[in-house]
Short mmCIF file of C-alpha atoms in Angstrom, two decimals:
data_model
loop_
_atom_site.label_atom_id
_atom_site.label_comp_id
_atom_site.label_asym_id
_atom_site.label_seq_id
_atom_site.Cartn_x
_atom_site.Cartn_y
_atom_site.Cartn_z
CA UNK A 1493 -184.40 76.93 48.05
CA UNK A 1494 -180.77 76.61 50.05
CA UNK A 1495 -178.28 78.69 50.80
CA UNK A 1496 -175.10 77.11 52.04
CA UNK A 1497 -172.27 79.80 53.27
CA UNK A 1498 -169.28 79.29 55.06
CA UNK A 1499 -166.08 81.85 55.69
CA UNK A 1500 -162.38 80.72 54.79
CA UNK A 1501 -159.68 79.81 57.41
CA UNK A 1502 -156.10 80.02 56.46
CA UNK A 1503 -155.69 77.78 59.37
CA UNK A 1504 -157.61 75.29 57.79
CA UNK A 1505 -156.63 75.73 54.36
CA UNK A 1506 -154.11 73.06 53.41
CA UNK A 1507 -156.34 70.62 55.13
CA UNK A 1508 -159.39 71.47 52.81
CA UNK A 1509 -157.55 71.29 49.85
CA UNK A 1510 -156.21 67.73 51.16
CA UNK A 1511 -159.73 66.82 51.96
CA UNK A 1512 -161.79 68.20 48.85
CA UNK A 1513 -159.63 68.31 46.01
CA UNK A 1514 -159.39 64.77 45.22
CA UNK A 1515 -163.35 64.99 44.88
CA UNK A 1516 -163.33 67.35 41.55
CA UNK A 1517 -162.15 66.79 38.62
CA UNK A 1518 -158.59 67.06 37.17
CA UNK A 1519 -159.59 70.54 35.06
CA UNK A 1520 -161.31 71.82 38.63
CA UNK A 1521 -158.07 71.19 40.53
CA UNK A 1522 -156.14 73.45 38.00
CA UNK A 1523 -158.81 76.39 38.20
CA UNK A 1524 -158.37 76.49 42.03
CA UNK A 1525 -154.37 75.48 42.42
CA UNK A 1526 -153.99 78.75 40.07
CA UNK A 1527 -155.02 80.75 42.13
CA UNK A 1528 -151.56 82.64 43.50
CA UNK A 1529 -153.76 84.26 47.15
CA UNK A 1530 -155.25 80.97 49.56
CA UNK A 1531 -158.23 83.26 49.73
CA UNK A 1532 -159.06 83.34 46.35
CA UNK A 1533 -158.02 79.64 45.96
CA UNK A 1534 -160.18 78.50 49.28
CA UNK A 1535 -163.30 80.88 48.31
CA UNK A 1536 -163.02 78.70 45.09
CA UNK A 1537 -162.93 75.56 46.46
CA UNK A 1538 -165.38 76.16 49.14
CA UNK A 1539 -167.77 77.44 46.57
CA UNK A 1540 -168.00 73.96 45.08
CA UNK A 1541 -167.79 71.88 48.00
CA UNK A 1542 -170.89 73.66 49.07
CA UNK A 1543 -172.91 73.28 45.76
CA UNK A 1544 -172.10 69.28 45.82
CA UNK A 1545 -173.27 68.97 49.72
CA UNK A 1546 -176.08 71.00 48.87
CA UNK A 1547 -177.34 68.80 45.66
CA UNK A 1548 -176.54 65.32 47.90
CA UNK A 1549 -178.30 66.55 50.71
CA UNK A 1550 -181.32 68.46 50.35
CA UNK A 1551 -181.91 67.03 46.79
CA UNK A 1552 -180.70 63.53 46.56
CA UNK A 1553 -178.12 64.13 43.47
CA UNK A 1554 -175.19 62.27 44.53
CA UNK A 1555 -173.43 63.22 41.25
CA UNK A 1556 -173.63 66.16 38.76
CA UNK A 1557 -171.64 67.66 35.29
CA UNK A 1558 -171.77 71.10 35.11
CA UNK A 1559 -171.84 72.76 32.04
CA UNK A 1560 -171.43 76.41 30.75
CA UNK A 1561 -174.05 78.41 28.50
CA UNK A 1562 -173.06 80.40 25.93
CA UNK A 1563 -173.25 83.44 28.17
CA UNK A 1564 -170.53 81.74 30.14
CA UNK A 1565 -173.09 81.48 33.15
CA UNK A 1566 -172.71 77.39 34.68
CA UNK A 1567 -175.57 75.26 34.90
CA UNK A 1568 -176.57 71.54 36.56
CA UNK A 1569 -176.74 68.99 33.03
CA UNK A 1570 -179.85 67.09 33.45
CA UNK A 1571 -181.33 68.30 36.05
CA UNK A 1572 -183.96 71.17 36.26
CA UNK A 1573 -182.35 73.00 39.33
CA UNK A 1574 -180.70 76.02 39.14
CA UNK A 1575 -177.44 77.37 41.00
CA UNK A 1576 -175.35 80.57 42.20
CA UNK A 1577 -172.35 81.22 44.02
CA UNK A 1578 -170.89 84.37 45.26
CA UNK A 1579 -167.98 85.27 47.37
CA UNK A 1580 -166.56 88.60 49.06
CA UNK A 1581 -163.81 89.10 51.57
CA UNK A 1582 -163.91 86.00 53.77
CA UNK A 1583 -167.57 84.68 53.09
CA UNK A 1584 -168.46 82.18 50.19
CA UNK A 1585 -171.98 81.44 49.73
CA UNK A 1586 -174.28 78.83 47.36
CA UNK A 1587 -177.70 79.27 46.60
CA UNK A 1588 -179.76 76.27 44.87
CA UNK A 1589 -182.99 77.11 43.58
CA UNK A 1590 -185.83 75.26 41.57
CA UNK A 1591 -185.55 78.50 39.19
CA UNK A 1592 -183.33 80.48 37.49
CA UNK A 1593 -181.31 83.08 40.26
CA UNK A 1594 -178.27 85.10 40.64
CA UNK A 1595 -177.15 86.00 44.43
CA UNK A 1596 -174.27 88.48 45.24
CA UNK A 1597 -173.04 89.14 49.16
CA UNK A 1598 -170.84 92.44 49.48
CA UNK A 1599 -168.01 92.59 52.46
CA UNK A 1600 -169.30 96.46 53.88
CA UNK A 1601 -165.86 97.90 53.23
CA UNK A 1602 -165.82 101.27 55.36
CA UNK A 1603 -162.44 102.13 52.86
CA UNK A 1604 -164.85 102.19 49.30
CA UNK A 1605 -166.40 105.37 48.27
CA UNK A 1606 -169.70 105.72 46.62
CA UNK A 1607 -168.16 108.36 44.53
CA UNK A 1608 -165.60 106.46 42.84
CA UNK A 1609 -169.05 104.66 41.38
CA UNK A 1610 -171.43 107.34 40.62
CA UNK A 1611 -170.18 107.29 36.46
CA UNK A 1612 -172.16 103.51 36.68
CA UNK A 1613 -174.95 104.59 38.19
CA UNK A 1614 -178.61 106.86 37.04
CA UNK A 1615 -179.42 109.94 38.32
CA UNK A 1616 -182.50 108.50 40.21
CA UNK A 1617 -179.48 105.91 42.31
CA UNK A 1618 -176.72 108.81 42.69
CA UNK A 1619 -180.11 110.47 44.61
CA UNK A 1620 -181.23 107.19 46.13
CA UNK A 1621 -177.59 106.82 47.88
CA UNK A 1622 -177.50 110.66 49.12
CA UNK A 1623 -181.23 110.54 50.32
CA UNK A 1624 -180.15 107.47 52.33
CA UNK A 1625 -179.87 107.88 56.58
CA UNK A 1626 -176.43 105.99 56.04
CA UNK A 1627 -175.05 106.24 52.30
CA UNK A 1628 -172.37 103.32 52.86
CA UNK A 1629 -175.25 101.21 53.20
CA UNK A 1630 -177.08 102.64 50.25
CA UNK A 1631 -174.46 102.16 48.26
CA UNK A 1632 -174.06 98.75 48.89
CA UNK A 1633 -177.49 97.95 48.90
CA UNK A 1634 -177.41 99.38 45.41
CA UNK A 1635 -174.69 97.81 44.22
CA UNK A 1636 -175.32 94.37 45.64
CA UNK A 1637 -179.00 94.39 44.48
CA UNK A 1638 -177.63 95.14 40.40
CA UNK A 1639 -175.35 92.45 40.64
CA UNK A 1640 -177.33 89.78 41.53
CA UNK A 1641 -179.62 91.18 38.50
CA UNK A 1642 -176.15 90.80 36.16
CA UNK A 1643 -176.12 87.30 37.79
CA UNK A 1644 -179.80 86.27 37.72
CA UNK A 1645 -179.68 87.37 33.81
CA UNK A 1646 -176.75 86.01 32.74
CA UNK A 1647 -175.05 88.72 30.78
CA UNK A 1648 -172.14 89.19 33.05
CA UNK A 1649 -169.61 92.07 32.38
CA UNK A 1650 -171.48 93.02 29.38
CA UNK A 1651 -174.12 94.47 30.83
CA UNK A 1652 -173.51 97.71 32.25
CA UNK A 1653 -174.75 98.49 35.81
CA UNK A 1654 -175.76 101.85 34.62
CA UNK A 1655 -178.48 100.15 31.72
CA UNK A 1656 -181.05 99.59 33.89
CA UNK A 1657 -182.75 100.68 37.06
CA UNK A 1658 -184.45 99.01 39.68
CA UNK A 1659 -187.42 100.56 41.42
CA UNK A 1660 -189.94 98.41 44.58
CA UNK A 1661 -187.31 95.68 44.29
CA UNK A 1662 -188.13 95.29 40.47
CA UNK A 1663 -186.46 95.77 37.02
CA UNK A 1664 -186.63 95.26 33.11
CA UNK A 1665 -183.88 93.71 31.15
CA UNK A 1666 -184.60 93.23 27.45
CA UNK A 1667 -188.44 93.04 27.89
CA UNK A 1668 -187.81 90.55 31.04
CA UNK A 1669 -188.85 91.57 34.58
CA UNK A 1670 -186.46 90.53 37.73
CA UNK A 1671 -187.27 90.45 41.07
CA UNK A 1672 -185.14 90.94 43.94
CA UNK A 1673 -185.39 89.67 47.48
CA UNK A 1674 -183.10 91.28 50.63
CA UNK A 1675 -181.49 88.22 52.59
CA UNK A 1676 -179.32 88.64 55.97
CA UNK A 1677 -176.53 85.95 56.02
CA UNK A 1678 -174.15 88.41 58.33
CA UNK A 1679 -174.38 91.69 59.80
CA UNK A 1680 -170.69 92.64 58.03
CA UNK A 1681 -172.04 91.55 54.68
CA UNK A 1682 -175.21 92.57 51.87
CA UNK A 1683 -176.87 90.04 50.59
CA UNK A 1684 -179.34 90.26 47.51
CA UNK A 1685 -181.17 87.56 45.36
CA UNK A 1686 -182.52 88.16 41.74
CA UNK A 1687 -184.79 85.77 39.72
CA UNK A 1688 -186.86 86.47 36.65
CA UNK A 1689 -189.31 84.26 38.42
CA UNK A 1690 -191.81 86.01 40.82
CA UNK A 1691 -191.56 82.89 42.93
CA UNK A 1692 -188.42 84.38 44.72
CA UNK A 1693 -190.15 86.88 46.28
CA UNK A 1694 -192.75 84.41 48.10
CA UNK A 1695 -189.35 81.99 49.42
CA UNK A 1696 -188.17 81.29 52.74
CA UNK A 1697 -184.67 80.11 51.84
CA UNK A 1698 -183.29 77.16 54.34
CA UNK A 1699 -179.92 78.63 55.48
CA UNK A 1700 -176.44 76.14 56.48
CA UNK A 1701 -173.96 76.90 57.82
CA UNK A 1702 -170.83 75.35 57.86
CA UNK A 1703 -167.55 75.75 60.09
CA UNK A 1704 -164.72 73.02 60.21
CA UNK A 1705 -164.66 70.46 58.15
CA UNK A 1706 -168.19 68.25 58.15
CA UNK A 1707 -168.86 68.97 54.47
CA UNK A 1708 -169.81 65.90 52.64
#
């Protein structure tokens, strides 16, 4: 496994999208030109240009077509390697697995209440955060952790945070058990990594990180 992060630059952003967007396709340029905020448009782009370094140079696939599952959830055609991206405030990252994952990085936003969330959450969480030394952090550790579940299943928004619980890094969707794994990519930021394969658990991801522009 690989995880590839890198943070956005408005300084830098014309010249990315001069450098990478000829690379992508015609329907790829549209999804990130839409975007009306250069963050969202460069935490896009970024996104990509990390998942096609990462596939040329840690496993040799020059060229890939992504496709979409019927759970709207994107996957590498042809190849039995599995991807995830996430992005939050200024950090974009890409994880590339040999199994299924989801991975979701939260920017620790001092202004966000737990309490605004507590209607999404079970009793045994709401007590999890309020037992917690800090309950910022416990509230983004449980948040974090659930969405790289949503991710790591597939279900997306229609699977409500609140549906299942996670106990010793461990939960049951549908009669399928996910694991979860902590990772530290940056002190401002919560990191989490979900996989209904017990295999994640055991990984040492390779991390990369990339400033300026030396993507490939």
């Amino acid at each position: 496994m690989i995880i590839l992060y890198a943070f956005i630059s408005e300084e830098r952003h014309q010249s990315l999208l001069n450098r990478y967007l000829p690379v992508f396709s015609e329907e790829i340029k549209r999804d990130i030109l839409r975007y009306k905020r250069w963050q969202d448009a460069q935490l896009s782009l970024l996104g990509k240009v990390l998942l096609r370094h990462g596939l040329r140079t840690y496993y040799n696939i020059p060229d890939v077509e992504i496709g979409v599952l019927p759970n709207k959830k994107p996957y590498l055609k042809g190849h039995n390697l599995h991807f995830n991206i996430s992005h939050s405030k200024e950090l974009v990252v890409c994880a590339i697995a040999e199994y299924p994952l989801g991975i979701d990085i939260e920017y620790n936003d001092p202004k966000i209440s737990y309490h605004d969330f507590t209607f999404q959450m079970t009793p045994n969480e709401i007590q999890e955060i309020q037992d917690a030394e800090d309950e910022m952090n416990g509230f983004f550790t449980y948040w974090t952790r659930k969405e790289a579940v949503i991710k790591a299943h597939g279900a997306g928004m229609i699977l409500p945070l609140e549906s299942f619980e996670i106990a010793n890094d461990e939960c049951i969707i549908e009669d399928e058990k996910f694991f979860i794994k902590k990772i530290f990519i940056h002190e401002d930021y919560h990191s989490y990594m979900a996989s209904s394969d017990p295999e994640i658990k055991k990984t040492i991801p390779l991390f990369k990180h990339f400033e300026g522009d030396i993507l490939a």
